[in-house]
Coordinates of C-alpha atoms in Angstrom, one line a residue:
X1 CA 12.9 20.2 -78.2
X2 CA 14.2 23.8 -77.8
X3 CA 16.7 23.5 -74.9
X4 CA 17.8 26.9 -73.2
X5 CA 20.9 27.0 -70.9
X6 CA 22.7 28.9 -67.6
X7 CA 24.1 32.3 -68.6
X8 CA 25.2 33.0 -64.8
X9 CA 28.0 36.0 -64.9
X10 CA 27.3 36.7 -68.5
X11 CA 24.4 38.9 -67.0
X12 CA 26.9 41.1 -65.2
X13 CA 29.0 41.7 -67.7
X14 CA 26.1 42.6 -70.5
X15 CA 24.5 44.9 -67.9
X16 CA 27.8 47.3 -68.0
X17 CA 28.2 46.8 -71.8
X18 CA 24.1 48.0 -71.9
X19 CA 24.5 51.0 -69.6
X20 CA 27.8 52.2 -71.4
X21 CA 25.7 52.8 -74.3
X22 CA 22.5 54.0 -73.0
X23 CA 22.7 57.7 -72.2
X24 CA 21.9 58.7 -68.3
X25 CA 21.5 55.1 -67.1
X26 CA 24.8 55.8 -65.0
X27 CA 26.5 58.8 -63.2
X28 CA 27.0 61.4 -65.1
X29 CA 30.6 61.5 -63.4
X30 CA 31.1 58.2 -64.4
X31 CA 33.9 56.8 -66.0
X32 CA 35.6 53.3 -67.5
X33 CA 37.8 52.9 -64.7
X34 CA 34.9 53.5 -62.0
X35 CA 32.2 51.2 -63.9
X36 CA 35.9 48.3 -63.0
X37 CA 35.2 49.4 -59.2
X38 CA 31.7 49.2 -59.0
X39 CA 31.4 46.1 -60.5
X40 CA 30.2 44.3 -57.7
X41 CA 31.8 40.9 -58.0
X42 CA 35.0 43.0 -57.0
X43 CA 33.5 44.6 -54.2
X44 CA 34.6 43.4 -50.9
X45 CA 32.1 42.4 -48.4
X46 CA 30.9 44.7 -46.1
X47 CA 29.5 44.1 -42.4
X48 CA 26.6 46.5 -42.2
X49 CA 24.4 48.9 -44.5
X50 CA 22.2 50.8 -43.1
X51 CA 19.4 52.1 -45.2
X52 CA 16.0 54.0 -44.7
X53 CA 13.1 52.2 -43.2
X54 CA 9.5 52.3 -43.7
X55 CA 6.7 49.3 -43.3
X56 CA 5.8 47.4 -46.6
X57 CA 4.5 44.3 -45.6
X58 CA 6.0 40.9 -43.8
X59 CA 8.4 39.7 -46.4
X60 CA 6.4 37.1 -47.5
X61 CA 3.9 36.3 -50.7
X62 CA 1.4 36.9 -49.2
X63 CA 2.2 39.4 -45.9
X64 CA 4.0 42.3 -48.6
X65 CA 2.1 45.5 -49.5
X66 CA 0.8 45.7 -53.4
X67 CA 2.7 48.6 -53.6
X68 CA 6.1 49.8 -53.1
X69 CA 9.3 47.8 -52.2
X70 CA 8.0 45.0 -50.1
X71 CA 8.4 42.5 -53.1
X72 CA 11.9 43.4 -53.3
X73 CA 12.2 42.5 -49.6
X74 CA 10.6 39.5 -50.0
X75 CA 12.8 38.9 -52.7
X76 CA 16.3 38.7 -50.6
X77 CA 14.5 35.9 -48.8
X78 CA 12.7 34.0 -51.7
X79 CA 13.7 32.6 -55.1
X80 CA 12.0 32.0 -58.4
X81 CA 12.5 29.4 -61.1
X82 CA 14.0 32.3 -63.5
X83 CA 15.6 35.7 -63.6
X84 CA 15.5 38.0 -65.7
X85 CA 18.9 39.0 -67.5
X86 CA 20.0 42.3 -69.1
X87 CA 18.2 42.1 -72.0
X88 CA 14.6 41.0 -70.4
X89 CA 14.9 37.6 -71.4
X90 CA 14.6 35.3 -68.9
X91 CA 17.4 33.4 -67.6
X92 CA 18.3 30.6 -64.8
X93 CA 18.6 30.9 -61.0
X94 CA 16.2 27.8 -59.3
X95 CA 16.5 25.9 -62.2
X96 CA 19.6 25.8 -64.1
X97 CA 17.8 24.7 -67.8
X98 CA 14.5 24.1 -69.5
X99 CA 13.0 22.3 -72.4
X100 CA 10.0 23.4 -74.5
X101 CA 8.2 21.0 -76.4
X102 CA 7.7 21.5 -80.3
X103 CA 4.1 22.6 -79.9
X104 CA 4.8 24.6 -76.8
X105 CA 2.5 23.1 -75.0
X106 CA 5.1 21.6 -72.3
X107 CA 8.1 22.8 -70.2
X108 CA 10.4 21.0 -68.5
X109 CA 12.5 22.3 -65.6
X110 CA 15.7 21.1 -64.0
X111 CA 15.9 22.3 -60.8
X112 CA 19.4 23.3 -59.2
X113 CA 20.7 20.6 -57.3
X114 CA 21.7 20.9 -53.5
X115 CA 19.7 23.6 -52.8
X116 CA 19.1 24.4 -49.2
X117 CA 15.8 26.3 -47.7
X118 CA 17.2 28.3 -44.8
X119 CA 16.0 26.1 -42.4
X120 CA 18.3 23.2 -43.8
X121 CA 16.0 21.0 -45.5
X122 CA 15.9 20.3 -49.0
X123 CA 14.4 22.2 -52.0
X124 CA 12.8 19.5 -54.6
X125 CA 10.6 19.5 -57.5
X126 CA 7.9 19.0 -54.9
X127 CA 8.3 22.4 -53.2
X128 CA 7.7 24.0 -57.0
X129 CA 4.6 21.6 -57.3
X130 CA 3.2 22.7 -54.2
X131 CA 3.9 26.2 -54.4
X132 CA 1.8 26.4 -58.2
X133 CA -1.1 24.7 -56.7
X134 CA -1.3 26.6 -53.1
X135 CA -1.3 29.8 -54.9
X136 CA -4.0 28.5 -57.4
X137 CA -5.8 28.0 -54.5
X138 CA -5.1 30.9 -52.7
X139 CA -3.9 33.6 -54.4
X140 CA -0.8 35.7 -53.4
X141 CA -0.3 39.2 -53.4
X142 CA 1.1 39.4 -56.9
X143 CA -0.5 36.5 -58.8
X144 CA 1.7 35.7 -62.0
X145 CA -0.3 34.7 -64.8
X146 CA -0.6 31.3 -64.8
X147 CA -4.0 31.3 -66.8
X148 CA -2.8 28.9 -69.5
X149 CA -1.0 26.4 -67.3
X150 CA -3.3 23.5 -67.4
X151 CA -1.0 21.6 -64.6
X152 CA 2.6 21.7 -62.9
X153 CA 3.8 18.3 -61.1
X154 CA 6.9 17.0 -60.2
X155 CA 8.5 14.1 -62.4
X156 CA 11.4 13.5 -59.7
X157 CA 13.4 15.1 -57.0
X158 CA 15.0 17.9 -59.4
X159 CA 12.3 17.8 -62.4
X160 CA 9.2 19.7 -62.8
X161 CA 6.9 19.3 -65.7
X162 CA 4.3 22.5 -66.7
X163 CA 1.1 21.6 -69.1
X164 CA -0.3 24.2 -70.6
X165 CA -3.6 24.6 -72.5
X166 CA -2.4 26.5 -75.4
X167 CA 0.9 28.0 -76.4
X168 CA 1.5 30.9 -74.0
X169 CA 5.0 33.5 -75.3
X170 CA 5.1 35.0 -71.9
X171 CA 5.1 31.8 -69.9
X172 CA 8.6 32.0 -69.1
X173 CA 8.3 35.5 -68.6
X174 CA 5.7 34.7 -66.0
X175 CA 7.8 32.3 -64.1
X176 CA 10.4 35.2 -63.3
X177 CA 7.7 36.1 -60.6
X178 CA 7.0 33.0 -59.5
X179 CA 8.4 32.5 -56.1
X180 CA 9.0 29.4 -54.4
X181 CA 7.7 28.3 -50.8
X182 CA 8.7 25.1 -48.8
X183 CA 5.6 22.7 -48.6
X184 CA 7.1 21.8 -45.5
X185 CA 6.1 25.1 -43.6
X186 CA 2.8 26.1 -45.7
X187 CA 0.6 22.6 -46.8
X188 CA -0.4 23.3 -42.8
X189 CA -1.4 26.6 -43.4
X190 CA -4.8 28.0 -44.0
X191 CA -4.3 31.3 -42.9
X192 CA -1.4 32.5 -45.4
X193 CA -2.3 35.9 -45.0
X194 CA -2.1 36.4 -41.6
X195 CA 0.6 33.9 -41.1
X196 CA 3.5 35.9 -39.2
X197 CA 5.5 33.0 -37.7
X198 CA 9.1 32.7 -38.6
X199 CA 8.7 30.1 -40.5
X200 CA 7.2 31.8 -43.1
X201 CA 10.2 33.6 -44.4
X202 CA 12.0 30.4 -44.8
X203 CA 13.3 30.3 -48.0
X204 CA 16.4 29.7 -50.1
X205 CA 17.3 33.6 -51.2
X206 CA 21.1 35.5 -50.0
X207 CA 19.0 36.7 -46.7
X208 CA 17.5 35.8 -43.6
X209 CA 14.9 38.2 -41.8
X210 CA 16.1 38.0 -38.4
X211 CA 13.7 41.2 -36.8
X212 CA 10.4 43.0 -38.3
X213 CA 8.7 45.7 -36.7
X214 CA 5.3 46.8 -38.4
X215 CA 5.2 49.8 -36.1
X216 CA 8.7 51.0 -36.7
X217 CA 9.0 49.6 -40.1
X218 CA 12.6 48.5 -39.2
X219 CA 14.0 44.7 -41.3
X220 CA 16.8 43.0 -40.3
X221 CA 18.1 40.9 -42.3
X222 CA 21.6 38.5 -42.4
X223 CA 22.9 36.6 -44.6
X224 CA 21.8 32.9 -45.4
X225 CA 24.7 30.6 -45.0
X226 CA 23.0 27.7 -47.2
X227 CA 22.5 30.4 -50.0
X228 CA 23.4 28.3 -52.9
X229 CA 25.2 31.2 -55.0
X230 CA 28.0 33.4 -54.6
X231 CA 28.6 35.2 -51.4
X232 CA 26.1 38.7 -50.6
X233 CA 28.5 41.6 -50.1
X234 CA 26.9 42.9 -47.3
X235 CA 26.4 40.6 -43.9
X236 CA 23.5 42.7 -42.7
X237 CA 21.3 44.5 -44.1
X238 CA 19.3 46.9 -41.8
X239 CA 16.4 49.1 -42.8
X240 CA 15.5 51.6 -40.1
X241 CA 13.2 54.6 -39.2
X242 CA 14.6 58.3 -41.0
X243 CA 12.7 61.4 -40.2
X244 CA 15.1 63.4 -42.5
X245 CA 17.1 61.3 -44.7
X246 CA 19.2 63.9 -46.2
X247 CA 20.6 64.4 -43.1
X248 CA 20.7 61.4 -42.0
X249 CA 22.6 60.5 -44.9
X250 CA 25.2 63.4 -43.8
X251 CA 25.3 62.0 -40.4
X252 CA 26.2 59.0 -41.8
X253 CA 22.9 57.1 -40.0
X254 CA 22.6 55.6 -43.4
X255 CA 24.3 54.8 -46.7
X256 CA 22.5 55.8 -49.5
X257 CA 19.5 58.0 -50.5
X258 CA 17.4 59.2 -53.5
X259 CA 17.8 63.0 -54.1
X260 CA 16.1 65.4 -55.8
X261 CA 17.2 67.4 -59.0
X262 CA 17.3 70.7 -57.0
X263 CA 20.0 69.6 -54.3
X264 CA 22.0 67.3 -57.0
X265 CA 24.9 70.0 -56.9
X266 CA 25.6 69.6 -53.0
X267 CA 26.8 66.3 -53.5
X268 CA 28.7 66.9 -57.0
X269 CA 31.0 68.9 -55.4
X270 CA 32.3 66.9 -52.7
X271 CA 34.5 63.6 -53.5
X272 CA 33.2 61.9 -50.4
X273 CA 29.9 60.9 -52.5
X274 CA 29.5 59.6 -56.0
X275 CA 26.3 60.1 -58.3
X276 CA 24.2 57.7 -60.2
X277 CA 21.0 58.8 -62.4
X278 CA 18.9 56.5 -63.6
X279 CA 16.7 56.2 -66.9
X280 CA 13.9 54.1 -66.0
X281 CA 9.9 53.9 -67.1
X282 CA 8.6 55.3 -64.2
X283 CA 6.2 57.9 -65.3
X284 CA 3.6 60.1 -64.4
X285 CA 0.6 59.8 -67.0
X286 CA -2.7 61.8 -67.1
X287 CA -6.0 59.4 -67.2
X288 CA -9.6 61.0 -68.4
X289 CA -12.7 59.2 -66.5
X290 CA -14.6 59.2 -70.3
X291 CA -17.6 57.5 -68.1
X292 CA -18.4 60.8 -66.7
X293 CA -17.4 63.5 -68.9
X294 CA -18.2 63.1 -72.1
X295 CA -15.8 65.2 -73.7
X296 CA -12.8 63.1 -72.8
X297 CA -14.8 60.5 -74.9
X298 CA -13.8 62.9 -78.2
X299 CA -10.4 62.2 -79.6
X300 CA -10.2 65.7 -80.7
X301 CA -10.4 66.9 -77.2
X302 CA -7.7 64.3 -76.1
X303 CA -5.5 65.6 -78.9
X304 CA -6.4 69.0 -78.0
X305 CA -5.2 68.6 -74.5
X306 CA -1.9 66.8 -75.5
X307 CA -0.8 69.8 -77.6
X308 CA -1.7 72.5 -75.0
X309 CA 0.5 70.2 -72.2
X310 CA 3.8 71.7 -72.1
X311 CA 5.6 67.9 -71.4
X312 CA 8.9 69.6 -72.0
X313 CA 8.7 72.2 -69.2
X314 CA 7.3 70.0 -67.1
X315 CA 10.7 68.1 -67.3
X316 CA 12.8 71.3 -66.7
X317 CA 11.0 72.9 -64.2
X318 CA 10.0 70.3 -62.3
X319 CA 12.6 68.0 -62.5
X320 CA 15.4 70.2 -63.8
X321 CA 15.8 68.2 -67.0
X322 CA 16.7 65.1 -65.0
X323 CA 13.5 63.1 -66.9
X324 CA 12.4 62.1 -70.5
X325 CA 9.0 64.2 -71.8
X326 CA 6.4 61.5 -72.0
X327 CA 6.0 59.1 -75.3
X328 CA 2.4 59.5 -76.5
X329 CA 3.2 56.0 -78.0
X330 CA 3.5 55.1 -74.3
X331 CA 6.8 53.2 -74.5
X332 CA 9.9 54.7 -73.6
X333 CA 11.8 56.5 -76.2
X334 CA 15.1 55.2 -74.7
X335 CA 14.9 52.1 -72.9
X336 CA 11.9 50.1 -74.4
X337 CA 13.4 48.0 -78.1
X338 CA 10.0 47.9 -78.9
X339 CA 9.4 52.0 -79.1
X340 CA 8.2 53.1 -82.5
X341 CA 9.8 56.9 -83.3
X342 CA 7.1 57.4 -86.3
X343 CA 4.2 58.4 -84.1
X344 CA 2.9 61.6 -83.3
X345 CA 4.5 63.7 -80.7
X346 CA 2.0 66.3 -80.2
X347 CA 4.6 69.4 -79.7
X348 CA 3.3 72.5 -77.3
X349 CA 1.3 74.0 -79.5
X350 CA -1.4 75.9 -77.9
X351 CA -3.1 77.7 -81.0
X352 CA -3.2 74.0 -82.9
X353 CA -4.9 73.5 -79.0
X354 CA -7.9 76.0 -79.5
X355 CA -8.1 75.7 -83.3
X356 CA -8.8 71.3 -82.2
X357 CA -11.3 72.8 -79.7
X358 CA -13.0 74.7 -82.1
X359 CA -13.3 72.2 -84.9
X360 CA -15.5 70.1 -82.2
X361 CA -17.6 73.5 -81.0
X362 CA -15.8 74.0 -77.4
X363 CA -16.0 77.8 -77.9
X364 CA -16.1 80.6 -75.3
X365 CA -19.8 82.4 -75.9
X366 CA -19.3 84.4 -72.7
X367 CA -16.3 86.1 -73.0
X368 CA -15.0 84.8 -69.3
X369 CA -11.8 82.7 -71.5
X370 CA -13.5 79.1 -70.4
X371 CA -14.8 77.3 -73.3
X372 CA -18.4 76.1 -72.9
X373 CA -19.7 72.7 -74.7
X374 CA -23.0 72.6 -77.1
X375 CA -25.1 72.2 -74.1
X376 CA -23.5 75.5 -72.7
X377 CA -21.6 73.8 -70.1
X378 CA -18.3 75.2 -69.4
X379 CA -15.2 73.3 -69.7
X380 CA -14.4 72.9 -66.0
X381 CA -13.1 69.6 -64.7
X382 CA -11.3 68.6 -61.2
X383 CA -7.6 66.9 -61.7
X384 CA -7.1 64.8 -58.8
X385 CA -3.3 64.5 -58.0
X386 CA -1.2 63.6 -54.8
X387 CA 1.2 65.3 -53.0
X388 CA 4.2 64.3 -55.2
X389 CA 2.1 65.4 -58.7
X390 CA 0.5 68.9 -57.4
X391 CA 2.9 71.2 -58.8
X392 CA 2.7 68.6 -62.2
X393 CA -1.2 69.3 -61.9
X394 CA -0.6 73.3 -61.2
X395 CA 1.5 73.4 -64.6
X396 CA -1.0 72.0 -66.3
X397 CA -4.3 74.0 -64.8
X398 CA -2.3 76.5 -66.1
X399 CA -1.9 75.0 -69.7
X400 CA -5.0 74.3 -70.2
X401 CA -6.1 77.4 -69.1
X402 CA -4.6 79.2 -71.6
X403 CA -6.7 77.3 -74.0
X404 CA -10.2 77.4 -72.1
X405 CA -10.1 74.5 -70.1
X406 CA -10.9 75.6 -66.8
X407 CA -9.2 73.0 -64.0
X408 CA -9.3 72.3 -60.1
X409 CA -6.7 70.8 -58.5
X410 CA -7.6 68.7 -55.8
X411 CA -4.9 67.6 -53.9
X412 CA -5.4 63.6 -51.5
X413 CA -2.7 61.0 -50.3
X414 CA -1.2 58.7 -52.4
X415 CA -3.1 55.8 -51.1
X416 CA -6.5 57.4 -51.4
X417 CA -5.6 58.8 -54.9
X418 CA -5.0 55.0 -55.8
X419 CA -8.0 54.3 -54.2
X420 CA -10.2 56.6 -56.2
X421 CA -8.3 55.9 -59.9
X422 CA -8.6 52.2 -59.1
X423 CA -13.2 52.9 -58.6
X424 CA -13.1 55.2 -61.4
X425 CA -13.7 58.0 -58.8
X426 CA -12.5 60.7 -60.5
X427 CA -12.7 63.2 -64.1
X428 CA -8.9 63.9 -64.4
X429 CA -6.7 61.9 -62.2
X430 CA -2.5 62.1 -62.8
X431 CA -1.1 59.1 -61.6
X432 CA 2.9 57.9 -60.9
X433 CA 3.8 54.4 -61.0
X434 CA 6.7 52.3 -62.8
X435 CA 5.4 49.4 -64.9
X436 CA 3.1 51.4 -66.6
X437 CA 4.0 50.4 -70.2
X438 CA 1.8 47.2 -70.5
X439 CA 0.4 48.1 -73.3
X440 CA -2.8 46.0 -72.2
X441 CA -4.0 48.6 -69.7
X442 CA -5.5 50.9 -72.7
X443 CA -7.6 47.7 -74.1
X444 CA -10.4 45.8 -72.9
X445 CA -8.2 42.5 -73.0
X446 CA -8.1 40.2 -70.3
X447 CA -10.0 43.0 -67.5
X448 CA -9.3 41.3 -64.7
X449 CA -5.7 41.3 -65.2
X450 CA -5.2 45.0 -65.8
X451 CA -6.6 47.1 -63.0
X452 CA -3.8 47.2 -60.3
X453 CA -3.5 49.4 -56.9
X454 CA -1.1 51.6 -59.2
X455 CA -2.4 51.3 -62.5
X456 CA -6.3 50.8 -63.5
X457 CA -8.1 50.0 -66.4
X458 CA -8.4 53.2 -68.9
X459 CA -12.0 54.5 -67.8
X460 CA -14.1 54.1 -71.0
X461 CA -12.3 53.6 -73.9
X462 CA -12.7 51.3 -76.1
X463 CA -11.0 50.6 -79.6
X464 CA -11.3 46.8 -80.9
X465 CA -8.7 47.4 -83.2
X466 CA -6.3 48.2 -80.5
X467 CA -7.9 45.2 -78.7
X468 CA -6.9 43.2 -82.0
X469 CA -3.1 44.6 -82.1
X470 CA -2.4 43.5 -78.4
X471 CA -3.7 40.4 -78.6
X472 CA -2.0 39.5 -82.1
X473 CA 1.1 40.9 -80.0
X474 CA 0.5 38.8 -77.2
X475 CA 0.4 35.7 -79.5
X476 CA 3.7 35.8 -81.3
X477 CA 7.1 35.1 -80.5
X478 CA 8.9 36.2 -83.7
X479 CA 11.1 39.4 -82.7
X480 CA 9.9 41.2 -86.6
X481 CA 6.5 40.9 -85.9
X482 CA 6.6 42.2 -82.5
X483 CA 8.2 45.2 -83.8
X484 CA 5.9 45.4 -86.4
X485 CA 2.6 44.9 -84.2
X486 CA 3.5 46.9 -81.5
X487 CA 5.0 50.1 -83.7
X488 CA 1.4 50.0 -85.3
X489 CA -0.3 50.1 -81.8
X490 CA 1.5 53.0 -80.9
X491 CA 0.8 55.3 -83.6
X492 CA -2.7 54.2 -82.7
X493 CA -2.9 55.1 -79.4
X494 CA -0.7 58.2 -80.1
X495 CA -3.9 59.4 -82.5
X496 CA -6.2 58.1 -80.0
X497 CA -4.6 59.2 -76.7
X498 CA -7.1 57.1 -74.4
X499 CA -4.3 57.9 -71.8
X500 CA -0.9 60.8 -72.1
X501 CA 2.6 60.1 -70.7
X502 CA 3.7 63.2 -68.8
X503 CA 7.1 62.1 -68.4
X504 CA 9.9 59.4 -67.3
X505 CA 11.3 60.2 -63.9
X506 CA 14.9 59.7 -63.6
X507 CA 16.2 58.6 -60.4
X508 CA 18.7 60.1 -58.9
X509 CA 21.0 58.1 -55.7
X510 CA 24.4 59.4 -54.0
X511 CA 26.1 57.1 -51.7
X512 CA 29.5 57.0 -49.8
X513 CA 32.0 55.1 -52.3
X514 CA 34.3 54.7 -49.4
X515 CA 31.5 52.6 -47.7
X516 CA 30.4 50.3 -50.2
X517 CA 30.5 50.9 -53.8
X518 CA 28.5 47.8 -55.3
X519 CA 25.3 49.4 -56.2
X520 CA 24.1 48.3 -59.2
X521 CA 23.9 50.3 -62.2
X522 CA 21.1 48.5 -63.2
X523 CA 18.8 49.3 -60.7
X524 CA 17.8 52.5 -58.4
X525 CA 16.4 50.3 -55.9
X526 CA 18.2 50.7 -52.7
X527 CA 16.4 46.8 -51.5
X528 CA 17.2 44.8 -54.6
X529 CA 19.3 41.8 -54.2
X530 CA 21.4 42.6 -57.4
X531 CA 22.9 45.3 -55.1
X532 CA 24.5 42.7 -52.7
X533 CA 24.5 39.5 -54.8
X534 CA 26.2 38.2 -58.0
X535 CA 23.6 36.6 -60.2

């Protein structure tokens, strides 16, 4: 048996250690002695925070919105089996150690003793049971994959036993989105969807949701008195309705805000407010529909495109250097141990551009500087963007032009840009989500598991060598290998571009030290329980 242990606290401590060393994943005005302050274990606790609003869902598995932070909101309510520490690995919080059987065919969990749900009855092995087989039934919002779990059942009141049907390396990986449910409220329901009552944000988490407002998109929450672990910092948490947060913020209406790169200096010269920037993986990447335009189907065009997209001035004039140019090996260059630095990087090179164009006879016969294909149509296509990616798209209409490409920006929503990437409703589509870097969304592995509301299945590509290297990936568990596998799947898809990083959007937050000072350097997400809770 492979036995695995609580690391509680360790987690903290590794997290300021990481971010020490990784460049820009703290305020650039940071220093030793302020990392000591903001450590939130010495933080003392707070009675309000006040933080913007906006509607994303009832806070419960099945009431949140796909998108978006409602699954952090549901996640100051609920627990899962296992978090995930500092280094991705997963680590305790419902149950406190696990066993793997020699064939890894069977886990065994022990579940944290004395744990309350907030409505004072008792969290068992039953409750984890129950909550496996309601949501094989009916499916929750955000489904982990549970495909090679052949059973879950309860041994005793703290002890859950999982079968599965053949070893599975991200099983415990899965189980870090696995939130629990009480049987006690939900074996009555049949409805989970449109179950609203009260009841159905009882859970065991820091928080209680007191007040919800779907129209107002306001949440109240307070803190659980039966929360089994250490104290939140914050008794309240409220998130209400901002027309103009900036100014808000100012006002003092609420406590901390994302800002943009252009209005970072108003803040950096005032001591009342302190900085932190952010490294993370959420990109903006440019998709090709290769069902409908043939030409996206020919690497040499992809390639063609990658060197005439100036990714670097993107990053400076859009967000004035405060990102990372995108990784045509997908991962991130930074943050990502599994990022291969060997692959191509496809520098701005427009004349390498047109001489790619030529070799594949894209030529301009007319003389008007837009490049026609063998069949004498030109080389016009429409990039669909929304609001927050126009002026990304307008940079690169204007790239591309310079090579013969010929494009039209068409400008929608968010949500109807989502709507048309997801149906394939689209030539050119640039699209901005975090958890892009599953490598699985460029293959034809597992479909059903790719396409997302934020990130869909790479229209038309198909490699079954890449197929191959993800899957081999998927299968082992030795650290070497997965180095090895995945650095050779990245210089793949750098040749064969079925999909092009743009770039990594730092995150930028200022807040009021004075007013609380626990934000975690870990996370730009104003809703995340590791702001408020000790874990």
């Amino acid at each position: 048996m492979v036995k695995n242990g609580l690391k509680k606290g360790l987690a903290v401590l590794l997290a300021v250690v990481m971010l020490s060393i990784l460049p820009g994943c703290s305020s650039s005005t940071a220093k030793s002695d302020s990392e000591e302050k903001n450590s939130l274990a010495n933080q003392k606790q707070v009675e309000v925070i006040k933080l913007s609003g906006g509607d994303w869902g009832y806070p419960t598995p099945y009431g949140i919105y796909p998108r978006g932070p409602g699954s952090r909101k549901m996640a100051l309510i609920f627990d899962t089996l296992l978090a995930t520490d500092v280094d991705g690995n997963p680590g305790a919080k419902l149950a406190t150690e696990w066993e793997k059987s020699e064939d890894g065919l069977t886990y065994t969990f022990k579940i944290r003793p004395e744990v309350k749900w907030n409505d004072s009855q008792a969290l068992t092995a039953e409750d984890v049971a129950f909550t496996y087989n309601y949501f094989k039934t009916i499916p929750p919002v955000n489904t982990p994959d549970f495909s090679k779990v052949a059973n879950m059942e309860a041994v005793d009141v703290q002890t859950v036993k999982v079968t599965l049907t053949e070893a599975d390396p991200k099983f415990l990986a899965n189980m870090t989105s696995f939130y629990i449910i009480p049987k006690h409220v939900w074996e009555s329901v049949a409805d989970p969807v449109n179950y609203l009552d009260s009841k159905a944000v009882v859970g065991t988490g820091p928080y209680k949701l007191t007040e919800y407002s779907k129209e107002h998109g306001t949440y109240r929450y307070v803190i659980n008195e039966a929360y089994w672990g250490s104290e939140p910092k914050a008794k309240e948490l409220q998130f209400i309705p901002i027309s103009e947060e900036i100014l808000a913020f100012e006002q003092g209406d609420i406590d901390r805000i994302s800002i943009t790169p252009d209005v970072m200096e108003r803040f950096e010269s005032d001591d009342e407010y302190e900085i932190m920037q952010y490294v993370t993986s959420w990109a903006y990447r440019l998709y090709y529909n290769m069902n409908t335009q043939p030409e996206f189907a020919n690497v040499t065009f992809r390639q063609a495109v990658a060197n005439a997209i100036n990714r670097d001035q993107l990053v400076e004039k859009i967000e004035r250097g405060s990102a990372v140019a995108g990784n045509p090996g997908v991962l991130h260059p930074t943050s990502n141990k599994l990022y291969n630095s060997a692959v191509e990087q496809y520098a701005n090179d427009p004349k390498k551009a047109e001489e790619l164009l030529d070799s594949i006879g894209f030529k301009d016969t007319d003389g008007d500087k837009i490049r026609e294909n063998a069949s004498g149509e030109k080389l016009s296509f429409t990039l669909l963007a929304d609001e927050g990616s126009t002026r990304i798209a307008e940079l690169i209409k204007q790239d591309l032009s310079l090579v013969g490409i010929d494009i039209t920006v068409q400008t929608t929503d968010s949500k109807t840009r989502d709507s048309r990437f997801a149906a394939g409703d689209f030539e050119m589509v640039i699209n901005g989500s975090g958890g892009g870097e599953d490598l699985g969304e460029v293959t034809n592995v597992k479909k059903s598991a790719k396409a997302t509301s934020t990130t869909a299945a790479v229209v038309g590509y198909h490699n079954p060598q890449v197929d191959q290297l993800y899957t081999d990936l998927q299968k082992t568990t030795d650290p070497a290998e997965q180095l090895k596998i995945s650095g050779e799947l990245q210089v793949l898809l750098a040749q064969e571009l079925p999909k092009l990083t743009l770039y990594y959007k730092n995150t930028i937050m200022v807040h009021r030290p004075a007013v609380y000072d626990g934000w975690s350097p870990d996370t730009y997400h104003n809703d995340s329980r590791t702001n408020f809770v000790v874990e």
